[in-house]
mmCIF file of C-alpha atoms in Angstrom:
data_model
loop_
_atom_site.group_PDB
_atom_site.id
_atom_site.type_symbol
_atom_site.label_atom_id
_atom_site.label_comp_id
_atom_site.label_asym_id
_atom_site.label_seq_id
_atom_site.Cartn_x
_atom_site.Cartn_y
_atom_site.Cartn_z
ATOM 1 C CA UNK A 62 -67.571 40.529 -9.029
ATOM 2 C CA UNK A 63 -67.424 43.976 -7.276
ATOM 3 C CA UNK A 64 -66.915 42.203 -4.082
ATOM 4 C CA UNK A 65 -63.417 40.653 -5.550
ATOM 5 C CA UNK A 66 -62.429 44.047 -6.966
ATOM 6 C CA UNK A 67 -62.702 45.590 -3.458
ATOM 7 C CA UNK A 68 -61.020 42.606 -1.740
ATOM 8 C CA UNK A 69 -58.059 42.880 -4.217
ATOM 9 C CA UNK A 70 -57.958 46.526 -3.742
ATOM 10 C CA UNK A 71 -57.790 46.264 0.163
ATOM 11 C CA UNK A 72 -55.099 43.741 -0.350
ATOM 12 C CA UNK A 73 -52.949 46.089 -2.473
ATOM 13 C CA UNK A 74 -53.516 48.949 0.124
ATOM 14 C CA UNK A 75 -52.409 46.531 2.995
ATOM 15 C CA UNK A 76 -49.265 45.640 0.859
ATOM 16 C CA UNK A 77 -48.397 49.317 0.306
ATOM 17 C CA UNK A 78 -48.981 50.182 3.798
ATOM 18 C CA UNK A 79 -46.493 47.504 4.684
ATOM 19 C CA UNK A 80 -43.969 48.708 2.343
ATOM 20 C CA UNK A 81 -44.284 52.007 3.929
ATOM 21 C CA UNK A 82 -43.725 51.038 7.363
ATOM 22 C CA UNK A 83 -40.458 49.144 6.137
ATOM 23 C CA UNK A 84 -39.415 52.405 4.469
ATOM 24 C CA UNK A 85 -40.230 54.469 7.615
ATOM 25 C CA UNK A 86 -38.090 52.017 9.730
ATOM 26 C CA UNK A 87 -35.297 52.407 7.321
ATOM 27 C CA UNK A 88 -35.198 56.181 7.289
ATOM 28 C CA UNK A 89 -35.616 56.138 11.130
ATOM 29 C CA UNK A 90 -32.409 53.876 11.338
ATOM 30 C CA UNK A 91 -30.338 56.135 8.740
ATOM 31 C CA UNK A 92 -31.471 59.360 11.066
ATOM 32 C CA UNK A 93 -30.242 57.385 14.078
ATOM 33 C CA UNK A 94 -26.738 56.483 12.468
ATOM 34 C CA UNK A 95 -26.223 60.070 11.293
ATOM 35 C CA UNK A 96 -26.984 61.328 14.883
ATOM 36 C CA UNK A 97 -24.339 58.949 15.957
ATOM 37 C CA UNK A 98 -21.868 60.302 13.447
ATOM 38 C CA UNK A 99 -22.609 63.892 14.268
ATOM 39 C CA UNK A 100 -21.824 63.214 18.067
ATOM 40 C CA UNK A 101 -18.733 61.354 16.966
ATOM 41 C CA UNK A 102 -17.829 64.315 14.662
ATOM 42 C CA UNK A 103 -18.510 66.973 17.494
ATOM 43 C CA UNK A 104 -16.215 64.831 20.001
ATOM 44 C CA UNK A 105 -13.465 64.800 17.574
ATOM 45 C CA UNK A 106 -13.924 68.474 17.254
ATOM 46 C CA UNK A 107 -13.563 69.129 20.918
ATOM 47 C CA UNK A 108 -10.571 66.936 21.300
ATOM 48 C CA UNK A 109 -8.938 68.866 18.564
ATOM 49 C CA UNK A 110 -9.866 71.932 20.136
ATOM 50 C CA UNK A 111 -8.594 71.027 23.671
ATOM 51 C CA UNK A 112 -5.296 69.912 21.910
ATOM 52 C CA UNK A 113 -5.229 73.300 20.171
ATOM 53 C CA UNK A 114 -5.415 75.100 23.290
ATOM 54 C CA UNK A 115 -2.927 73.164 25.340
ATOM 55 C CA UNK A 116 -0.314 73.797 22.789
#
């Protein structure tokens, strides 16, 4: 009986670990997307500054 309970607990922990790994990968992807957007915004800002300076 105790063995079955321990086995069930191990299964639950492994499932939770899998969920956390997936969540971590999603957050990594979101951070990557935000970094790309930041670079795009900086490029737009740089282009705008150059245009202002040229006027």
